[in-house]
PDB file of C-alpha atoms in Angstrom:
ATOM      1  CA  UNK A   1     -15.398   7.881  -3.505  1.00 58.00           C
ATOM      2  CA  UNK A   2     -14.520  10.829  -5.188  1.00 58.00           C
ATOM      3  CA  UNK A   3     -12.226  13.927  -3.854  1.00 58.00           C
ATOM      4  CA  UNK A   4     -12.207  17.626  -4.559  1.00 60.00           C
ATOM      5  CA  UNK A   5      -9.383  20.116  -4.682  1.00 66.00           C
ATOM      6  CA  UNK A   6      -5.946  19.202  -3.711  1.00 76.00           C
ATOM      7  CA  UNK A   7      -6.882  16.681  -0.755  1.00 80.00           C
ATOM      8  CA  UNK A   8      -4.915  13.575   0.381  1.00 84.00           C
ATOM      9  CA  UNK A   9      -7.384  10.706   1.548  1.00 85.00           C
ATOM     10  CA  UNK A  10      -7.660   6.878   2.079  1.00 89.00           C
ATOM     11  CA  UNK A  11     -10.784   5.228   3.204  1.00 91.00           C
ATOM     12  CA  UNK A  12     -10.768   2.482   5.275  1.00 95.00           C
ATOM     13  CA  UNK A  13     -13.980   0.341   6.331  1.00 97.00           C
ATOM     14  CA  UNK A  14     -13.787  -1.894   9.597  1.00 97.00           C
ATOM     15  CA  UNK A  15     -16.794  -4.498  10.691  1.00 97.00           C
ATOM     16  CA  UNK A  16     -18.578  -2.992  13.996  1.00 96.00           C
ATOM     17  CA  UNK A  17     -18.267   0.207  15.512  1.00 95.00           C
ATOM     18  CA  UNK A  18     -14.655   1.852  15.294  1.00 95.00           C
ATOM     19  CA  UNK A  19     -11.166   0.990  13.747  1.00 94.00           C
ATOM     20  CA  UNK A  20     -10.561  -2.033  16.360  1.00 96.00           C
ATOM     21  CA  UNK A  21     -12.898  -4.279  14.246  1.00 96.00           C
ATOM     22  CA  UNK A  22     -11.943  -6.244  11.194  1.00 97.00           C
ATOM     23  CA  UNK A  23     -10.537  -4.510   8.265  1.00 97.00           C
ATOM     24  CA  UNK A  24     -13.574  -5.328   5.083  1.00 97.00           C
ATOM     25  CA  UNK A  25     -11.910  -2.707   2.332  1.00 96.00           C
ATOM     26  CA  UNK A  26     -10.374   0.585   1.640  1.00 94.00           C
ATOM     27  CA  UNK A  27      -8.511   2.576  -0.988  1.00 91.00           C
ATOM     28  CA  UNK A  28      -4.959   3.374  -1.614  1.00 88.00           C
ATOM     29  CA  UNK A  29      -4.260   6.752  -0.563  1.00 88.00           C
ATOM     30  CA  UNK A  30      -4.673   9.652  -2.796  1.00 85.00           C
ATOM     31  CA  UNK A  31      -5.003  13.287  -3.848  1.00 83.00           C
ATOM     32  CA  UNK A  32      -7.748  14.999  -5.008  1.00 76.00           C
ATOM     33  CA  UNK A  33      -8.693  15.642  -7.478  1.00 79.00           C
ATOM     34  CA  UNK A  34      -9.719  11.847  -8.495  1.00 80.00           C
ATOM     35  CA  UNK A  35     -12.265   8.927  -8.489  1.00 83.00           C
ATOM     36  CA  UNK A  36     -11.881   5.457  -6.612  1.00 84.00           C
ATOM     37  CA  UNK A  37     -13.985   2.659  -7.149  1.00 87.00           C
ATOM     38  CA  UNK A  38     -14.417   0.488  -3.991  1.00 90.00           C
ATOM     39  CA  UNK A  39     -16.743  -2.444  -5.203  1.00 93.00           C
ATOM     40  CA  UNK A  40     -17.700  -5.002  -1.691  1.00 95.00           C
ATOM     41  CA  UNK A  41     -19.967  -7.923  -0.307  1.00 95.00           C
ATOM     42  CA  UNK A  42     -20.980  -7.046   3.053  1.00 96.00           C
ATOM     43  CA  UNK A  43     -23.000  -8.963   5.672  1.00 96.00           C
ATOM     44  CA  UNK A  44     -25.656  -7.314   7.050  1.00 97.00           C
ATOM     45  CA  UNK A  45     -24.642  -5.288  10.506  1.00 97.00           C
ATOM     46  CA  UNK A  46     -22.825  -2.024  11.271  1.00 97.00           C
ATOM     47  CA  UNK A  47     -20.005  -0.462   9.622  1.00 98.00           C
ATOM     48  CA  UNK A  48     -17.112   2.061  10.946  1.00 97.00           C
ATOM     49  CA  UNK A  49     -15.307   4.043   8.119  1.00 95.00           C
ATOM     50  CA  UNK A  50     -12.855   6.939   8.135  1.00 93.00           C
ATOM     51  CA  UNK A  51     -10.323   8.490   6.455  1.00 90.00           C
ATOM     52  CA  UNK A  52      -6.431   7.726   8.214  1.00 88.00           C
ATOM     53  CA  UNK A  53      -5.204  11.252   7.458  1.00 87.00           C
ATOM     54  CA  UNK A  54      -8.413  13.303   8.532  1.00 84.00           C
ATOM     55  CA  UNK A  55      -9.875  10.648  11.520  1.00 86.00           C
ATOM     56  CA  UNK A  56     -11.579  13.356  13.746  1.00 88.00           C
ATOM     57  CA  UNK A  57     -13.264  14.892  10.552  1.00 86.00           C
ATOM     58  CA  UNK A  58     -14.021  12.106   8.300  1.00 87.00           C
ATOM     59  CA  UNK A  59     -15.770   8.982  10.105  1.00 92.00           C
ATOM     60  CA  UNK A  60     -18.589   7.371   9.853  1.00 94.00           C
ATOM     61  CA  UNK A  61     -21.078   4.345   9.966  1.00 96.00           C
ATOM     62  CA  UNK A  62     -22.578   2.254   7.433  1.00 95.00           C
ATOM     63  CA  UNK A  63     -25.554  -0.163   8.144  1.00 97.00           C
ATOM     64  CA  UNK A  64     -25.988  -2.774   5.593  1.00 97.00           C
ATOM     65  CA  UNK A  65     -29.974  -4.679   6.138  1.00 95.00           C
TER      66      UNK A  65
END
């Protein structure tokens, strides 16, 4: 994960489809600009992530085959 400019973030990863599944990983929050290294073993299946300070703007989904 890396951040630009002068941007707080934290990344958060949850098992199925939003931020009611179970917690797999995330990152401490932070300010850009930096690098964080988020190193997992996932199961195959879907994926939610986001970012707790910007949620409408930074989400996602992840499918691990």
């Amino acid at each position: 994960i890396e951040l630009s400019g002068n941007i707080q973030m934290i990344f958060e990863l949850f098992k199925g489809n939003n931020e009611d599944g179970e917690m797999v990983g995330g990152t401490e929050i932070a300010n850009g600009p930096i690098q964080q290294k988020l190193t997992l073993t996932l199961e195959a299946g879907e994926y939610f992530y986001w970012c707790v300070v910007h949620p409408a703007t930074t989400r996602g989904r992840l499918i691990v085959e």
